[in-house]
Tab-separated table of N, CA and C in Angstrom:
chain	number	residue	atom	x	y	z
A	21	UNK	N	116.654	138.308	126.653
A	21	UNK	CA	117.136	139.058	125.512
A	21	UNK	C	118.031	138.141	124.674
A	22	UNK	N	117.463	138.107	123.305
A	22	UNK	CA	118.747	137.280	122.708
A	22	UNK	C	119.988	138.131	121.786
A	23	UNK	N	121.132	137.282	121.767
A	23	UNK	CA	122.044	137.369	121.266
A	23	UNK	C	122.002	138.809	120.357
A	24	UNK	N	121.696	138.660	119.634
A	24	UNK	CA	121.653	139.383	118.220
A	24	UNK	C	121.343	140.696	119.030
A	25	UNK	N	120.457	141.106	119.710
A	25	UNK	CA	119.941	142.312	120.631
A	25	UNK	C	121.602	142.917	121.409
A	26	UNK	N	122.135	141.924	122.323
A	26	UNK	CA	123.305	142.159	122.918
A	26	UNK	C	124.173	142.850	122.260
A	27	UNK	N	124.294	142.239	120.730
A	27	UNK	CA	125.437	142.601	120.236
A	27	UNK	C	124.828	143.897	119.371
A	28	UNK	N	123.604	144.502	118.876
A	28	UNK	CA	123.475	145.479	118.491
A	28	UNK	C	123.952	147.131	119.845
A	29	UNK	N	123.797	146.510	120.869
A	29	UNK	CA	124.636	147.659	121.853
A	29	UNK	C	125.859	147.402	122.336
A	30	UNK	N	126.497	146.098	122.633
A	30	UNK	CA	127.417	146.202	122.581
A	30	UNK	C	128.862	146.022	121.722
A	31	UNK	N	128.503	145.830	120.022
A	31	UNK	CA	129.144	145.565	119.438
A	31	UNK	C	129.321	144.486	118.820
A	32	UNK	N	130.100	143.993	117.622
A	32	UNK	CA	130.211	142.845	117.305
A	32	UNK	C	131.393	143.144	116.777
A	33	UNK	N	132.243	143.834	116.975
A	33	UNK	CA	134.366	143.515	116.701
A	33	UNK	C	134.823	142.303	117.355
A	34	UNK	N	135.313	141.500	116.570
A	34	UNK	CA	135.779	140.539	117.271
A	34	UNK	C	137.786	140.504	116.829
A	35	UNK	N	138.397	140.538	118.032
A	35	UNK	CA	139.938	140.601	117.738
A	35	UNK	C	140.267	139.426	117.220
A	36	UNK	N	140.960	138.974	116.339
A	36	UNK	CA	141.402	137.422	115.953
A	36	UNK	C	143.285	137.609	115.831
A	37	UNK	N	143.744	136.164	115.894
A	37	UNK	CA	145.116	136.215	115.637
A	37	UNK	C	145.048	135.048	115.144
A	38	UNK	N	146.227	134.676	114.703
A	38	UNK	CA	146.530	133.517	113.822
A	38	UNK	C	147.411	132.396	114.359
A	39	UNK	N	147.248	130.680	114.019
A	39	UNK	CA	147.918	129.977	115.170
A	39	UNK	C	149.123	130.347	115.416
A	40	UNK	N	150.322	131.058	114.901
A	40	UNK	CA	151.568	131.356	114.733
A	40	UNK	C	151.706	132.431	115.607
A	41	UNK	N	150.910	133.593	115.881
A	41	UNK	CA	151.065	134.645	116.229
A	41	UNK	C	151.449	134.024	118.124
A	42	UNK	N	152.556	135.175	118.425
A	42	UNK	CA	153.348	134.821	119.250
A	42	UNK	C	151.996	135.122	120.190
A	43	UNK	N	152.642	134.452	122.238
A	43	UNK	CA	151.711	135.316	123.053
A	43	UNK	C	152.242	136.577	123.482
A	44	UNK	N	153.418	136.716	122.955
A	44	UNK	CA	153.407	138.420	123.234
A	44	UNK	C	151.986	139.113	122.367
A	45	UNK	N	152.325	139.080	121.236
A	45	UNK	CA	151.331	139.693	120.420
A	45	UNK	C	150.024	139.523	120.784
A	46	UNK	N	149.694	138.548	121.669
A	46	UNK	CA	147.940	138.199	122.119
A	46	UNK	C	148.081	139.149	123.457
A	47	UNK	N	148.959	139.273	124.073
A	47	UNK	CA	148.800	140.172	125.150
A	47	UNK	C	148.393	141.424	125.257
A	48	UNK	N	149.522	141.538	124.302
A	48	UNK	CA	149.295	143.361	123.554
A	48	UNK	C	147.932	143.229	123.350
A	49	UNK	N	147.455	142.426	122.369
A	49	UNK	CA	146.105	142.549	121.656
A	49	UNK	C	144.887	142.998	122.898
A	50	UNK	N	145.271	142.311	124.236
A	50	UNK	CA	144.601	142.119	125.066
A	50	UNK	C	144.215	143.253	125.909
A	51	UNK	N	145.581	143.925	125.824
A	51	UNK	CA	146.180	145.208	126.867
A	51	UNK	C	144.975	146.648	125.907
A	52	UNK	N	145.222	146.471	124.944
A	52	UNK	CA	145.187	147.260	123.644
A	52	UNK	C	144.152	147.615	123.809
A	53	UNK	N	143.454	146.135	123.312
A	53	UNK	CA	141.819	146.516	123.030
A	53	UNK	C	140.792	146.323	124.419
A	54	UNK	N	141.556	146.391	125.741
A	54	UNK	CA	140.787	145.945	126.716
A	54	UNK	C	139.679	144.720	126.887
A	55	UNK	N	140.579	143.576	126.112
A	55	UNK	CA	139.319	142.391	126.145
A	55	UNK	C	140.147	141.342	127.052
A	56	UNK	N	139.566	140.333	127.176
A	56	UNK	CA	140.143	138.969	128.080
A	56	UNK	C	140.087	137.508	126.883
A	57	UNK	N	139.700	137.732	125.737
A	57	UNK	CA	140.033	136.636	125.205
A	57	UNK	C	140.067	137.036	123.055
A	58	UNK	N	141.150	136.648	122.554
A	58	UNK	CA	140.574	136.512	121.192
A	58	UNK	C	140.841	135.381	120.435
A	59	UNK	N	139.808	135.005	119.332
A	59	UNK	CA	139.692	133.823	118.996
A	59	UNK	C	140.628	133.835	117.944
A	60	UNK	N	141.145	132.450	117.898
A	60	UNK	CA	142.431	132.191	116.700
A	60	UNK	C	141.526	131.890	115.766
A	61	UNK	N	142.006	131.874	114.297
A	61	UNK	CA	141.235	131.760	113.150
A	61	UNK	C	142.447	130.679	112.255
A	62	UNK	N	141.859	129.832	111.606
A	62	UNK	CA	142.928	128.753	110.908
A	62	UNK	C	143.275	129.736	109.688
A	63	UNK	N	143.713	129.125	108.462
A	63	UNK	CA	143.918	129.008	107.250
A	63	UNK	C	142.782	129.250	106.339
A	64	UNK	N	141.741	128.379	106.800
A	64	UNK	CA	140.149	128.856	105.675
A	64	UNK	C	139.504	129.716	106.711
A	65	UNK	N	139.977	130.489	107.558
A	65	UNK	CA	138.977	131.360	108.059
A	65	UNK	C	138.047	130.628	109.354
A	66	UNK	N	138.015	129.782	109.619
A	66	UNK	CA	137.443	129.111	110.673
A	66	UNK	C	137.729	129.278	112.023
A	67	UNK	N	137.131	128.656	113.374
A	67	UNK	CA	138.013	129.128	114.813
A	67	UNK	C	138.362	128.057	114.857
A	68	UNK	N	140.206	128.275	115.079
A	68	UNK	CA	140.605	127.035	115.460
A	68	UNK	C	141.030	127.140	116.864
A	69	UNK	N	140.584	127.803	117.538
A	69	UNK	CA	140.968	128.093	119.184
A	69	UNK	C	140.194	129.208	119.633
A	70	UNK	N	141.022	129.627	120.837
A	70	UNK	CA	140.946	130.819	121.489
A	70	UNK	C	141.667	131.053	122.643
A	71	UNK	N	142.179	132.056	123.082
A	71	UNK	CA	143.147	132.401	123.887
A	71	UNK	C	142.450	133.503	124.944
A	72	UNK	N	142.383	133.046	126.187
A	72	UNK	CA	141.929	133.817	127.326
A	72	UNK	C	142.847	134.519	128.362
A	73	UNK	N	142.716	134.942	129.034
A	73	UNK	CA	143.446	135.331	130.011
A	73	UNK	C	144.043	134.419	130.585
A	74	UNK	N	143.131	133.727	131.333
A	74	UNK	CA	143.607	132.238	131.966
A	74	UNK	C	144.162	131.346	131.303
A	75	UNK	N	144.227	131.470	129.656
A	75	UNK	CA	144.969	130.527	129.167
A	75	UNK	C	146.514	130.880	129.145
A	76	UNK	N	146.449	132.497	129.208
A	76	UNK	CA	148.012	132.782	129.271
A	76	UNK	C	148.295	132.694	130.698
A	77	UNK	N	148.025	132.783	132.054
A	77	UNK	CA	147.907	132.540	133.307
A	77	UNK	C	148.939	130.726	133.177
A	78	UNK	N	147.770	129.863	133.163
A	78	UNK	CA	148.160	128.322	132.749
A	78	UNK	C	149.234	128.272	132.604
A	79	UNK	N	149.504	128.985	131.317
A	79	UNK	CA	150.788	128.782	130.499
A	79	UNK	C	152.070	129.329	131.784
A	80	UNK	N	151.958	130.293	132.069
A	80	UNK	CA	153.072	130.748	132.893
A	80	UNK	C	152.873	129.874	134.282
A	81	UNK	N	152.243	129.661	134.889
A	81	UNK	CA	152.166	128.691	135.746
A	81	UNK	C	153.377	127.304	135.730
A	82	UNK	N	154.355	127.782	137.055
A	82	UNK	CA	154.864	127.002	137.181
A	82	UNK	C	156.581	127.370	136.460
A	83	UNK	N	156.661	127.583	135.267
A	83	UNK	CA	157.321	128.056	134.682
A	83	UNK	C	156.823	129.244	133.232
A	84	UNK	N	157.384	130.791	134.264
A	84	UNK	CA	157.321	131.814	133.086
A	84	UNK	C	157.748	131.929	131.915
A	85	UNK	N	158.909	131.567	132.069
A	85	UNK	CA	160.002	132.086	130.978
A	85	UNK	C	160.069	131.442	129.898
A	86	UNK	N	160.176	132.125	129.115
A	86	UNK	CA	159.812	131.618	127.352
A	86	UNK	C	158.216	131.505	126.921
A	87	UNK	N	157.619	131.735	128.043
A	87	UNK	CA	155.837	131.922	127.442
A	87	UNK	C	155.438	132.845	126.400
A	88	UNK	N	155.996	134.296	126.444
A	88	UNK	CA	155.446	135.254	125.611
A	88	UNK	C	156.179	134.719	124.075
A	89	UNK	N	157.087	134.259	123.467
A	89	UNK	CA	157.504	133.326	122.684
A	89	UNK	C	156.835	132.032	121.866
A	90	UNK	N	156.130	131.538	123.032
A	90	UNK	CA	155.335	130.480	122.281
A	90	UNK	C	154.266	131.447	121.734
A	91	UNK	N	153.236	130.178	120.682
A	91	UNK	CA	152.544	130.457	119.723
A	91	UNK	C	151.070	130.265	120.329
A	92	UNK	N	150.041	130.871	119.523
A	92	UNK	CA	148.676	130.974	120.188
A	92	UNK	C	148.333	129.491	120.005
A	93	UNK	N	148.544	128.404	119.252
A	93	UNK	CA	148.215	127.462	118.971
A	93	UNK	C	148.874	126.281	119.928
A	94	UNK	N	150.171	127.442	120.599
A	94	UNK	CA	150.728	126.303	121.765
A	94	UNK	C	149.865	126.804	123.020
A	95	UNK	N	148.693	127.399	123.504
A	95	UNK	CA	148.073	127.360	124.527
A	95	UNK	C	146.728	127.836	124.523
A	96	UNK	N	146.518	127.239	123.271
A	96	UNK	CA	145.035	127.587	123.123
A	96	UNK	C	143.989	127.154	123.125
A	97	UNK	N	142.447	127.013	123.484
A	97	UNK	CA	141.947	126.153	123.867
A	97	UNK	C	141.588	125.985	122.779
A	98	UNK	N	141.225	124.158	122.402
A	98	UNK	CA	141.106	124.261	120.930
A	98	UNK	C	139.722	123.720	120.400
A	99	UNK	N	139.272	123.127	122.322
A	99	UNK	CA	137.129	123.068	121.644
A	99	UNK	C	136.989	123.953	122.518
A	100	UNK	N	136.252	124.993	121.127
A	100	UNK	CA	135.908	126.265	121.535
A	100	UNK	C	134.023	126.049	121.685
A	101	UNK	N	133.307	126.614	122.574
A	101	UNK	CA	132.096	126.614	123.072
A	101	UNK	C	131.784	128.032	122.189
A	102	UNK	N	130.257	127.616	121.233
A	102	UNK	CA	130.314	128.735	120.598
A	102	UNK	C	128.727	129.021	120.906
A	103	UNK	N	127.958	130.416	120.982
A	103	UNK	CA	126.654	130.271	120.500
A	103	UNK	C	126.091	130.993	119.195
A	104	UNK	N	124.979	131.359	119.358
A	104	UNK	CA	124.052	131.792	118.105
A	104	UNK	C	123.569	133.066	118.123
A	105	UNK	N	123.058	133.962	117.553
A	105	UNK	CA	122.364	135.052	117.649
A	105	UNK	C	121.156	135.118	118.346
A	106	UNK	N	120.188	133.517	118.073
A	106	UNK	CA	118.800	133.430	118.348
A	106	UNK	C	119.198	133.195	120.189
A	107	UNK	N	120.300	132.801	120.325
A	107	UNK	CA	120.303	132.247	122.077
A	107	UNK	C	119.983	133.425	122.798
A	108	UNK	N	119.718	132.431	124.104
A	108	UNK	CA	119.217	133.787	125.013
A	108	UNK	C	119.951	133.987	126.189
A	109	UNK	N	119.947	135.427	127.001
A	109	UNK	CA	120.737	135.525	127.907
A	109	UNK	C	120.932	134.431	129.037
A	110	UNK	N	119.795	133.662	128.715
A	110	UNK	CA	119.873	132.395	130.278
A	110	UNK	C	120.096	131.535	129.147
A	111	UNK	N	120.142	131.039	128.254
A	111	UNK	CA	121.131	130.408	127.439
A	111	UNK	C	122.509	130.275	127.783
A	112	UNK	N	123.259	131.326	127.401
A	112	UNK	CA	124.687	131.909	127.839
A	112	UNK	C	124.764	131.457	128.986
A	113	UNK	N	123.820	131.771	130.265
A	113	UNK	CA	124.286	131.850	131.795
A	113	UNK	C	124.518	130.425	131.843
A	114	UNK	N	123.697	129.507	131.364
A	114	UNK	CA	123.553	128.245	131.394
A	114	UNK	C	124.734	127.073	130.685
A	115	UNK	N	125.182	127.791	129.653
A	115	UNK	CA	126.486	127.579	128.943
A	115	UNK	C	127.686	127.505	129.579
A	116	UNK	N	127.751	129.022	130.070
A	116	UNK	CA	128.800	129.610	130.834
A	116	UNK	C	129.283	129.247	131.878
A	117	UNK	N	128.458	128.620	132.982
A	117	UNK	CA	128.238	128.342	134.279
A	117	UNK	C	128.844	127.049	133.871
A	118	UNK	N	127.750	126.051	133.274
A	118	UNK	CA	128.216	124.598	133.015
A	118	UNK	C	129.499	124.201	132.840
A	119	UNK	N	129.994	125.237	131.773
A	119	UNK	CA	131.619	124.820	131.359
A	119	UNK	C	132.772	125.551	132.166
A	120	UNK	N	132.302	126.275	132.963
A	120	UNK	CA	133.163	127.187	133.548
A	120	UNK	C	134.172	127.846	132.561
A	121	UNK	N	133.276	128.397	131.519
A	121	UNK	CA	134.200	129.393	130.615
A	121	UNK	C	133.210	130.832	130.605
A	122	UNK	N	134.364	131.944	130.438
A	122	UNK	CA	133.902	133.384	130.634
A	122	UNK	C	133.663	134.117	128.920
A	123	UNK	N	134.206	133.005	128.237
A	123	UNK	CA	133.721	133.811	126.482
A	123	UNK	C	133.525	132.937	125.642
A	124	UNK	N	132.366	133.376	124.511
A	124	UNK	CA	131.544	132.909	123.976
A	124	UNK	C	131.509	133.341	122.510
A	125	UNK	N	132.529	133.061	121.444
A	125	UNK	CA	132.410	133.409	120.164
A	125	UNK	C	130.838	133.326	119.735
A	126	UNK	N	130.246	134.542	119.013
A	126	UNK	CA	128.965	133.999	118.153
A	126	UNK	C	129.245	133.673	117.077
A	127	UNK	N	128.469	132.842	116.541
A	127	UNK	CA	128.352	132.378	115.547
A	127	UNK	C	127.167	132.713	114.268
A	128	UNK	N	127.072	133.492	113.297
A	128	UNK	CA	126.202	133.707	112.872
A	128	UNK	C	125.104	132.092	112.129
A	129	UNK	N	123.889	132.438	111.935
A	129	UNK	CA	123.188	131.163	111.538
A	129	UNK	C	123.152	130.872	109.854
């Protein structure tokens, strides 16, 4: 099944925040909308990151305090793995697996 199919049942909202936006505010976002990752967006609209669960995990690792304070751009991953509409579900698996990452901005063509 490709892409474009997926997202006609399960949606295509995507949460975004901005590099500035604190990680309190990505948490909330997280808590809120029940997701595990949203992608940062620059200045012209582009992804300039993304922020996962595990990236806020990382961050507190080792030392908590003052994490929810920093900025999405201070723990965000910043090569983001993206795919396409035309990809296919063993596409993704194959993506996913390889990089050991759990989300996958689409990208329209």
């Amino acid at each position: 099944m490709a892409v474009v199919h997926i997202l006609k049942q399960k949606g295509s909202d995507v949460v975004t925040v901005k590099p500035s936006d604190t990680v309190q505010t990505i948490v909330d976002l997280l808590a809120r909308h029940r997701i595990g990752a949203v992608v940062v967006i620059d200045a012209k609209g582009g992804i300039a990151g993304i922020v996962s669960e595990r990236d806020v995990v990382r961050a507190m690792a080792g030392n908590a305090s003052g994490v929810l304070a920093k900025t999405a751009s201070d723990i965000m991953t910043a090569k983001v793995r993206t795919c396409g509409l035309g990809d296919t579900e063993s596409d993704l698996i194959a993506l996913m697996t390889e990089n050991r990452i759990r989300h996958l901005p689409v990208m329209s063509e």
